PDB file of C-alpha atoms in Angstrom:
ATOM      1  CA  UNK A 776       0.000   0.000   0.000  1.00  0.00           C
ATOM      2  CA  UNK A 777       0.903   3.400  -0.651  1.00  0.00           C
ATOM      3  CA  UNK A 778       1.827   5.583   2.435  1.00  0.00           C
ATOM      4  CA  UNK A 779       2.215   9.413   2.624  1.00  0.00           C
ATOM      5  CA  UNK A 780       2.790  10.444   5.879  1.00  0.00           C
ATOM      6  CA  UNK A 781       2.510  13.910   7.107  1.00  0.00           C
ATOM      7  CA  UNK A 782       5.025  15.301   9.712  1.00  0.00           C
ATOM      8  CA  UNK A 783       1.986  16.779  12.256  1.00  0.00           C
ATOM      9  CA  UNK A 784      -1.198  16.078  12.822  1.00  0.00           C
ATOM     10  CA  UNK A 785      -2.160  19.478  14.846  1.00  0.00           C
ATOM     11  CA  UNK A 786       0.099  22.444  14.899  1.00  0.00           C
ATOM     12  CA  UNK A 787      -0.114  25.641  16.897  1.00  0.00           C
ATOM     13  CA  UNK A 788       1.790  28.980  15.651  1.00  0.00           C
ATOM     14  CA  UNK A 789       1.931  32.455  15.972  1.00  0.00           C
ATOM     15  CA  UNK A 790       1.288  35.219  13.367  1.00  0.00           C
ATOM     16  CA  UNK A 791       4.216  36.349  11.845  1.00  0.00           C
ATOM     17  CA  UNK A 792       5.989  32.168  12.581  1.00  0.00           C
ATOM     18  CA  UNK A 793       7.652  30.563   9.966  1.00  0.00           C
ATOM     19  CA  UNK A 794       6.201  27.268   9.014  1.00  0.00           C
ATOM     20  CA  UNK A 795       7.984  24.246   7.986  1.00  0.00           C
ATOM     21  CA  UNK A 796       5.162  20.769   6.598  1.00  0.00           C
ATOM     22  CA  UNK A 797       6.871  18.344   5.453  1.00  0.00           C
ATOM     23  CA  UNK A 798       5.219  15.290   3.763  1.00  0.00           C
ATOM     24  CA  UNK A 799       7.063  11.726   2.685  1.00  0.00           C
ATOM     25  CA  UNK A 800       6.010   8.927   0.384  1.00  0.00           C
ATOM     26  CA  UNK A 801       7.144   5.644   0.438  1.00  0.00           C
ATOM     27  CA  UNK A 802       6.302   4.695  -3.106  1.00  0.00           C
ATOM     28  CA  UNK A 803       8.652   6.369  -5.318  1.00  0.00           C
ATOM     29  CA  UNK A 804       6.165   8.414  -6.936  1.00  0.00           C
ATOM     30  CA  UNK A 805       7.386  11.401  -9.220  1.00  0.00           C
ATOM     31  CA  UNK A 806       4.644  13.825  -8.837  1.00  0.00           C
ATOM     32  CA  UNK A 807       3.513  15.482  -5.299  1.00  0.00           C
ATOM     33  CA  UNK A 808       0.910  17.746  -4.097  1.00  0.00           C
ATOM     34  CA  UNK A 809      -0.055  20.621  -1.530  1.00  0.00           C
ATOM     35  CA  UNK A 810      -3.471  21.483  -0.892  1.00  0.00           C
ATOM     36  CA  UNK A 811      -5.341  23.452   1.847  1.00  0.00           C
ATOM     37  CA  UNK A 812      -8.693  22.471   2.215  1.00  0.00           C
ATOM     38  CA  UNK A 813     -11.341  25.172   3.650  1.00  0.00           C
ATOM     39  CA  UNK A 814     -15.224  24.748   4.454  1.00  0.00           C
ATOM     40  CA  UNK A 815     -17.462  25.112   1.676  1.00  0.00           C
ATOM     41  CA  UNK A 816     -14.200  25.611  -0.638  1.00  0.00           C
ATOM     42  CA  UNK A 817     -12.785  22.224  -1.487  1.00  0.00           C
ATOM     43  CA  UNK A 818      -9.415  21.284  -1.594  1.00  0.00           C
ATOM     44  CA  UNK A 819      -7.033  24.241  -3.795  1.00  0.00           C
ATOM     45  CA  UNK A 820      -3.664  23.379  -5.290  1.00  0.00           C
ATOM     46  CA  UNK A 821      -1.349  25.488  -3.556  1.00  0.00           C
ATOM     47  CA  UNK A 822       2.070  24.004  -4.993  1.00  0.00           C
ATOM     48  CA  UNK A 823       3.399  20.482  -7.229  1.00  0.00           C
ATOM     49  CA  UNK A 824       6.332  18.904  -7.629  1.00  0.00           C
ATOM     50  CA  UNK A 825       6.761  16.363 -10.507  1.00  0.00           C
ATOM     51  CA  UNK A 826      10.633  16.133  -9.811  1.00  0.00           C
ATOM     52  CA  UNK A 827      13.609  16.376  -7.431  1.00  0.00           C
ATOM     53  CA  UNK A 828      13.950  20.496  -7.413  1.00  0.00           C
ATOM     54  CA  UNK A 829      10.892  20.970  -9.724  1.00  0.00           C
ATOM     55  CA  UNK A 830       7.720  22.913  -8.550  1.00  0.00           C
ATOM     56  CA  UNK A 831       5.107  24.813 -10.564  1.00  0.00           C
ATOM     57  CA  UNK A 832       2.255  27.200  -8.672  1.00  0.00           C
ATOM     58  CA  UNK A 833      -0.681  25.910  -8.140  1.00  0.00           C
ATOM     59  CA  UNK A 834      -4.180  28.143  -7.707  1.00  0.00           C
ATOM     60  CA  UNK A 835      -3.252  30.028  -4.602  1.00  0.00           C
ATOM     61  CA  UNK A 836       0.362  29.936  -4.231  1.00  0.00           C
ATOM     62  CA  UNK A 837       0.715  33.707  -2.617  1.00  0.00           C
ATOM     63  CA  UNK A 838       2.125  33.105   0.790  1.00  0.00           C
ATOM     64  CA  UNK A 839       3.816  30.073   0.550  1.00  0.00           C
ATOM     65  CA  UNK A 840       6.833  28.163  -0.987  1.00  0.00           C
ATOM     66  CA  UNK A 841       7.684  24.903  -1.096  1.00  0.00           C
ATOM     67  CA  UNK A 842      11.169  22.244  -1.084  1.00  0.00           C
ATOM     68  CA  UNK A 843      11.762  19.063  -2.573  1.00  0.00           C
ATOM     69  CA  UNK A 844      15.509  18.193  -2.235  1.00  0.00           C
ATOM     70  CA  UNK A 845      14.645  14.393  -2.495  1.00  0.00           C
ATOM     71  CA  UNK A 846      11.744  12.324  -4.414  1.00  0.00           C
ATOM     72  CA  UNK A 847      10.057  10.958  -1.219  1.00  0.00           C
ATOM     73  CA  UNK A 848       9.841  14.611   0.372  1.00  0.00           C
ATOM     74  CA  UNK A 849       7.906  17.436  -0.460  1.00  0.00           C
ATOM     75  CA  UNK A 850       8.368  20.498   2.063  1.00  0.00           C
ATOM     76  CA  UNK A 851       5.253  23.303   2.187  1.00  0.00           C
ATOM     77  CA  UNK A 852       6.581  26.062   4.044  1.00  0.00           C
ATOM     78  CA  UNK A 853       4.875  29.284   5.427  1.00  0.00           C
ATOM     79  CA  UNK A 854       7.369  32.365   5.364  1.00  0.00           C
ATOM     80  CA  UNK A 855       5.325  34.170   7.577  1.00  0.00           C
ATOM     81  CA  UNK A 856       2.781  32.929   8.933  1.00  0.00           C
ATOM     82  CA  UNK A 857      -0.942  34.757   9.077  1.00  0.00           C
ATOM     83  CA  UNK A 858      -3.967  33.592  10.698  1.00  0.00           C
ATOM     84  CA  UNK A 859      -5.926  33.523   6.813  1.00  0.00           C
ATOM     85  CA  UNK A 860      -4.065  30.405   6.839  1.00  0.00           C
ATOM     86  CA  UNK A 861      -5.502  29.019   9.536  1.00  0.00           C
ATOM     87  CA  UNK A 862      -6.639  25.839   7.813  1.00  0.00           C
ATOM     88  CA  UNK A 863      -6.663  22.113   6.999  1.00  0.00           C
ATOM     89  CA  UNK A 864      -3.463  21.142   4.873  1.00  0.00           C
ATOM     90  CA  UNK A 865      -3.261  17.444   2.612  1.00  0.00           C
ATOM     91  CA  UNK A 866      -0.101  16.330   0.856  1.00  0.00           C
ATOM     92  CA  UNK A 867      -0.756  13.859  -1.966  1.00  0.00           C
ATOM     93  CA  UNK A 868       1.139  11.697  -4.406  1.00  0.00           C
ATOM     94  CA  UNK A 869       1.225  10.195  -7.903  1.00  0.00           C
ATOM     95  CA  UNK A 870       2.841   9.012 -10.710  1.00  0.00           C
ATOM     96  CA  UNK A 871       3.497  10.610 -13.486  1.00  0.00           C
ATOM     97  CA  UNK A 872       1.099   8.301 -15.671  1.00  0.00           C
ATOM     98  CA  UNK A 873      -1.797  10.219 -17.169  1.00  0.00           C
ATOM     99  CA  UNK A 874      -5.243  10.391 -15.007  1.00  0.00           C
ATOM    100  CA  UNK A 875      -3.373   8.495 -12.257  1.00  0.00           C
ATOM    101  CA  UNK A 876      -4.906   8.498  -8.898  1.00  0.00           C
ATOM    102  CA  UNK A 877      -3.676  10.712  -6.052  1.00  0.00           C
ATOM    103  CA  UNK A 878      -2.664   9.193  -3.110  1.00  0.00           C
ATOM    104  CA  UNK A 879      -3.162  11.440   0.470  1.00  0.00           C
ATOM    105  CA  UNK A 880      -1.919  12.269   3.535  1.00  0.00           C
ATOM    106  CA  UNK A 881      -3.682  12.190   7.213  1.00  0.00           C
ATOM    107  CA  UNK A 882      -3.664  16.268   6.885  1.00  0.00           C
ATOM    108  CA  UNK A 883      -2.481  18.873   9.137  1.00  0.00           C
ATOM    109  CA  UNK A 884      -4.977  20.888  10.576  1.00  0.00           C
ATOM    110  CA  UNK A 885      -2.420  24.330  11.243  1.00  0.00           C
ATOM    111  CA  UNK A 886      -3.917  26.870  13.579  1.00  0.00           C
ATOM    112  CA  UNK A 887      -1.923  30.238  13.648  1.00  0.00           C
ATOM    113  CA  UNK A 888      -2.953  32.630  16.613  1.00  0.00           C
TER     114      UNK A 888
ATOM    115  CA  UNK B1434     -10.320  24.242 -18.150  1.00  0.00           C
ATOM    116  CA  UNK B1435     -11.661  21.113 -16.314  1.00  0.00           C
ATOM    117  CA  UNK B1436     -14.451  21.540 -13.307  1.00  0.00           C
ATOM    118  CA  UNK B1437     -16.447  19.701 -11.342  1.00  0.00           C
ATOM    119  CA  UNK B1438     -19.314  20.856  -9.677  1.00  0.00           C
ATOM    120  CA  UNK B1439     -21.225  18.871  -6.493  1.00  0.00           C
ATOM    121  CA  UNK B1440     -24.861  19.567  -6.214  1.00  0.00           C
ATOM    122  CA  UNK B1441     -25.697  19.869  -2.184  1.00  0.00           C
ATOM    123  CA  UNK B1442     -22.886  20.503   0.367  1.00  0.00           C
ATOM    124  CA  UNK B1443     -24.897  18.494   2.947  1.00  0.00           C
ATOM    125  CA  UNK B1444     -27.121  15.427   2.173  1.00  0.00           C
ATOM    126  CA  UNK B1445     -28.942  13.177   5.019  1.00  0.00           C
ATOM    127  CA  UNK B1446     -30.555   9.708   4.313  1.00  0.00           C
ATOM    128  CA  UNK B1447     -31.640   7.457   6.785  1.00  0.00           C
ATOM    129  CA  UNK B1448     -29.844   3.922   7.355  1.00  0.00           C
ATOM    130  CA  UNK B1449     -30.376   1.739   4.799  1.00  0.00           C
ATOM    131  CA  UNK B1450     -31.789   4.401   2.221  1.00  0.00           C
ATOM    132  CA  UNK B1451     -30.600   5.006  -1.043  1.00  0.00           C
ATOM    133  CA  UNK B1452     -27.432   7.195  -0.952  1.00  0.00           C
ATOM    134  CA  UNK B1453     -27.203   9.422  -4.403  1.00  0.00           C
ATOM    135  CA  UNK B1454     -24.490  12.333  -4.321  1.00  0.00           C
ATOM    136  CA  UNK B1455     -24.240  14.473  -7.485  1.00  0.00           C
ATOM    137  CA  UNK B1456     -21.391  15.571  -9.738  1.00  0.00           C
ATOM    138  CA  UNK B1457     -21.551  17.168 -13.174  1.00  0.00           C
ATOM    139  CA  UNK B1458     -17.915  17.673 -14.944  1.00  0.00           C
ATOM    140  CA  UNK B1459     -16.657  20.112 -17.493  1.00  0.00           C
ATOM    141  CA  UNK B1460     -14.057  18.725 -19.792  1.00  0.00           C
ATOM    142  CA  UNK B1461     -12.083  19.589 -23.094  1.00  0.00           C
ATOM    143  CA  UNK B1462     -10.642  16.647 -22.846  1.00  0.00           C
ATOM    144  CA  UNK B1463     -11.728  12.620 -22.636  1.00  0.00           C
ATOM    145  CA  UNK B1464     -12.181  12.901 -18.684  1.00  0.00           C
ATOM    146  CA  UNK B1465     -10.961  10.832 -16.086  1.00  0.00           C
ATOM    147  CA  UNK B1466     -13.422  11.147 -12.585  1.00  0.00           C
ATOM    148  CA  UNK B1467     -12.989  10.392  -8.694  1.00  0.00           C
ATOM    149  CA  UNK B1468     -14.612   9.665  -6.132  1.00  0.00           C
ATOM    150  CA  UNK B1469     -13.063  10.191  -2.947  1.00  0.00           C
ATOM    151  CA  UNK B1470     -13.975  10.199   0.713  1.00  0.00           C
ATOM    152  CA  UNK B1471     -12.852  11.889   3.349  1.00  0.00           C
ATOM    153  CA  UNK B1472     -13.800  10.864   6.879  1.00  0.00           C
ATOM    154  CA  UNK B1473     -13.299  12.985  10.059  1.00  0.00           C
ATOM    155  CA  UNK B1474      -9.643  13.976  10.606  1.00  0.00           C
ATOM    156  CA  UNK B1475      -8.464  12.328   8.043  1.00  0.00           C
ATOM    157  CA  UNK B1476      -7.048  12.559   4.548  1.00  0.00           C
ATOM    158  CA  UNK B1477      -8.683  11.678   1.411  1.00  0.00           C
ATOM    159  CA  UNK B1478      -9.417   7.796   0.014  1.00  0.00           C
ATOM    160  CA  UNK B1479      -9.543   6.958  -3.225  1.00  0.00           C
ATOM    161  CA  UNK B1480     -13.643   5.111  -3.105  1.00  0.00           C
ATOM    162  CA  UNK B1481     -13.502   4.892  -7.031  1.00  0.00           C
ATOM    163  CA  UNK B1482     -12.379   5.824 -10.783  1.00  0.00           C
ATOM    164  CA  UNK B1483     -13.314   6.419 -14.257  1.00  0.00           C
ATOM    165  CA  UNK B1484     -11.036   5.813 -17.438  1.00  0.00           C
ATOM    166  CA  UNK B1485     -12.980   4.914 -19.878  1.00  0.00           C
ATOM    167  CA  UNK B1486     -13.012   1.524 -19.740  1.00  0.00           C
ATOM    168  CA  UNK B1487     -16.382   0.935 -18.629  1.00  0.00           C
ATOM    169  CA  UNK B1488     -19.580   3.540 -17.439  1.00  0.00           C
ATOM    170  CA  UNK B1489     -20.342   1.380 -14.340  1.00  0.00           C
ATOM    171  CA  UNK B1490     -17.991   1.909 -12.717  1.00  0.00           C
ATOM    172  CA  UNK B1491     -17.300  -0.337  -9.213  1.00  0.00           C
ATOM    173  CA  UNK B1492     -15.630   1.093  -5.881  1.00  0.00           C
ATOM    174  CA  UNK B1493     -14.977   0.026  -2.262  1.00  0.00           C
ATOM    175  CA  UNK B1494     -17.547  -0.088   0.563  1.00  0.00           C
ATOM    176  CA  UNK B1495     -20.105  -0.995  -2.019  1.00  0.00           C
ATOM    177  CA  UNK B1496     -20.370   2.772  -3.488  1.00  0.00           C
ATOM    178  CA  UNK B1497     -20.869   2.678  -7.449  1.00  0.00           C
ATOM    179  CA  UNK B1498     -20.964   5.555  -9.966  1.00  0.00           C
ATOM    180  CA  UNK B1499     -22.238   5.890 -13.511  1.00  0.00           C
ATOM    181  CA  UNK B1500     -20.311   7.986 -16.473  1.00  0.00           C
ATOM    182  CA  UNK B1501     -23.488   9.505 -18.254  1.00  0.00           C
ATOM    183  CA  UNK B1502     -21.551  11.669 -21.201  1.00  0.00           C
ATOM    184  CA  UNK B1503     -24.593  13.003 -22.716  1.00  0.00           C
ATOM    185  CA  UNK B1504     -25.666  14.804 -19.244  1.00  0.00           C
ATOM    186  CA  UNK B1505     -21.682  15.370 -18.423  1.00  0.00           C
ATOM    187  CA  UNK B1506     -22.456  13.623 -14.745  1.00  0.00           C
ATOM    188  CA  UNK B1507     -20.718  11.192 -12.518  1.00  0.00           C
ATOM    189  CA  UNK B1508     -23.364  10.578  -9.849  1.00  0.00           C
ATOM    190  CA  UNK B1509     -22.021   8.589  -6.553  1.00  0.00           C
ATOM    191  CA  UNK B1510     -24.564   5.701  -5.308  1.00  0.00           C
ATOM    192  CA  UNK B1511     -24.877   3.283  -2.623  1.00  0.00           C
ATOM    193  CA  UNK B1512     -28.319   0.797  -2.426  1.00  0.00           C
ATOM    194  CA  UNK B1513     -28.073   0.898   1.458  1.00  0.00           C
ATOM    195  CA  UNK B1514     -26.551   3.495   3.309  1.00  0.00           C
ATOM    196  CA  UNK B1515     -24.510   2.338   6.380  1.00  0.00           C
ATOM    197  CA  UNK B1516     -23.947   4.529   9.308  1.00  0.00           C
ATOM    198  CA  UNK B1517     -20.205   4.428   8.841  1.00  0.00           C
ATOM    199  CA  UNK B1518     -20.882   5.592   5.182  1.00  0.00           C
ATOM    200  CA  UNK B1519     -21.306   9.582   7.281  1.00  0.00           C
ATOM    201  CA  UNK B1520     -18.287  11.269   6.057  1.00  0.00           C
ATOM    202  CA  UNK B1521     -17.227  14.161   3.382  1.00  0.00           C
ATOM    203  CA  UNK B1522     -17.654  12.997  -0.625  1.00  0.00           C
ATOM    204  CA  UNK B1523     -15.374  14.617  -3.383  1.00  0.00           C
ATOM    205  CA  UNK B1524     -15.929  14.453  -6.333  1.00  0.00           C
ATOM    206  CA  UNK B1525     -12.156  15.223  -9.053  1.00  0.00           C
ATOM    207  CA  UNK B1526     -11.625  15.312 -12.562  1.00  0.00           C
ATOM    208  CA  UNK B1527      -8.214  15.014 -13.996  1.00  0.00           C
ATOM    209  CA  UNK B1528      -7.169  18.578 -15.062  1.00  0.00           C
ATOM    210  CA  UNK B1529      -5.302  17.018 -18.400  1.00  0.00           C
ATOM    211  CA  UNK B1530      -1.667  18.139 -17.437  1.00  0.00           C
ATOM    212  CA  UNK B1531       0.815  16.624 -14.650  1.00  0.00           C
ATOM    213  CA  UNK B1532      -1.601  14.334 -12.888  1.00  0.00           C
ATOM    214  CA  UNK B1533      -3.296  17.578 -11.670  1.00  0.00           C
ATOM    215  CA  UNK B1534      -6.750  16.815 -10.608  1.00  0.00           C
ATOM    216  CA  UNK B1535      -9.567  19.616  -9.757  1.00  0.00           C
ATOM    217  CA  UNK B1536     -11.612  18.885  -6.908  1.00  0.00           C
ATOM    218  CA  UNK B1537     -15.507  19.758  -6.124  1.00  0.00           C
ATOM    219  CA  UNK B1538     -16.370  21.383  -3.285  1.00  0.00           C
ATOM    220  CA  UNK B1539     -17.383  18.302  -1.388  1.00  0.00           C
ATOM    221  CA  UNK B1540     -21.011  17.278  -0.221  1.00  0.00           C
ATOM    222  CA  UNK B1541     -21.351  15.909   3.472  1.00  0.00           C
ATOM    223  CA  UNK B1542     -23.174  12.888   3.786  1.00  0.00           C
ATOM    224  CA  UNK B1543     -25.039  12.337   7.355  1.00  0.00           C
ATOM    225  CA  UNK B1544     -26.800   8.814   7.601  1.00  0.00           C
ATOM    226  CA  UNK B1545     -29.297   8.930  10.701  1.00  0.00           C
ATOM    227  CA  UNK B1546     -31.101   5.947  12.531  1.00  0.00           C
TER     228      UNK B1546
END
């Protein structure tokens, strides 16, 4: 089975924080995902990563940037963190393999104060 | 550009009614459709998929979904709903490029005695 694990479950910061998620896969999957998912809005594409040092924006990218030194890891990071994101966040993966199915994480529900 | 839309953000059935949770799709291209469901604090499973190989298309915990082109839908079903069956239904189509998918806006299913 497919496992993408995400580094917290719950996190707790303050405005103005920096933010490190950080989200591995274990099945050598080329492609990886951030979302944040909000009430009533779905899950939005933040950033992807379909290689080592590779990422394209997603939909709402403003705010954030993300890291992927190695294939298995995919780092979402928060430069400064604000309480509009104040949300749910789900790290997926997939292969590269056209209408493949993505493959998520547990989530990290981020709170910033 | 590829979009999904669910109709109803919350649904309720009793136990052992018919479950029916509605998506309509906007594609330029063939489409590939999810299903996936989300239950509390956790991340997103894959419940079922559409390639084109067949309309009926099959998933796990007895959920089914038909590919209706002519009415551009991809309706969820279940004959009996099951109490564990109360969790958060997206509904994805694949965006055409890098595995991207775009997600609906989810429907909440709550099953009651």
């Amino acid at each position: 089975d497919v496992k993408v694990t995400q580094s917290s479950r719950y996190l707790v910061k303050r405005t103005g924080e920096k933010v490190f998620l950080e989200c591995v896969q274990d099945m050598d999957h080329e492609n990886m995902f951030w979302y944040r998912q909000d009430p009533g809005l779905g899950l939005r594409l933040i950033y992807f990563s379909y290689d080592v040092k590779m990422k394209e924006k997603g939909d709402i990218p403003e705010g954030y940037s993300v890291s992927r030194e190695k294939k298995e890891r995919f780092s979402l990071i928060l430069e400064s963190a604000s309480t509009n994101q104040t949300s749910m966040y789900l790290c997926a993966s997939t292969t590269r393999t056209s209408g493949s199915s993505q493959f998520f994480g547990p989530g990290t529900r981020l709170t910033v104060l | 550009a590829q979009s999904v839309t669910q109709l109803g953000s919350h649904v309720s059935v009793s136990e052992g009614a018919l479950v029916l949770l509605r998506c309509n799709y906007s594609s330029s291209v063939p489409p590939y459709l999810f299903w996936y469901v989300q239950y509390p604090n956790q991340g997103l499973q894959l419940l079922l998929k559409y390639t084109s190989a067949a309309t009926l298309v099959k998933g796990i915990n007895g959920f089914e979904a038909e590919f209706k082109k002519s009415e551009t839908s991809f309706h969820l079903t279940k004959p009996s709903a099951h109490m564990s069956d109360a969790a958060e239904y997206f509904c994805a189509v694949y965006t055409g490029t890098a595995s991207k998918l775009t997600f609906g806006t989810g429907t909440r299913l709550q099953v009651t005695l």
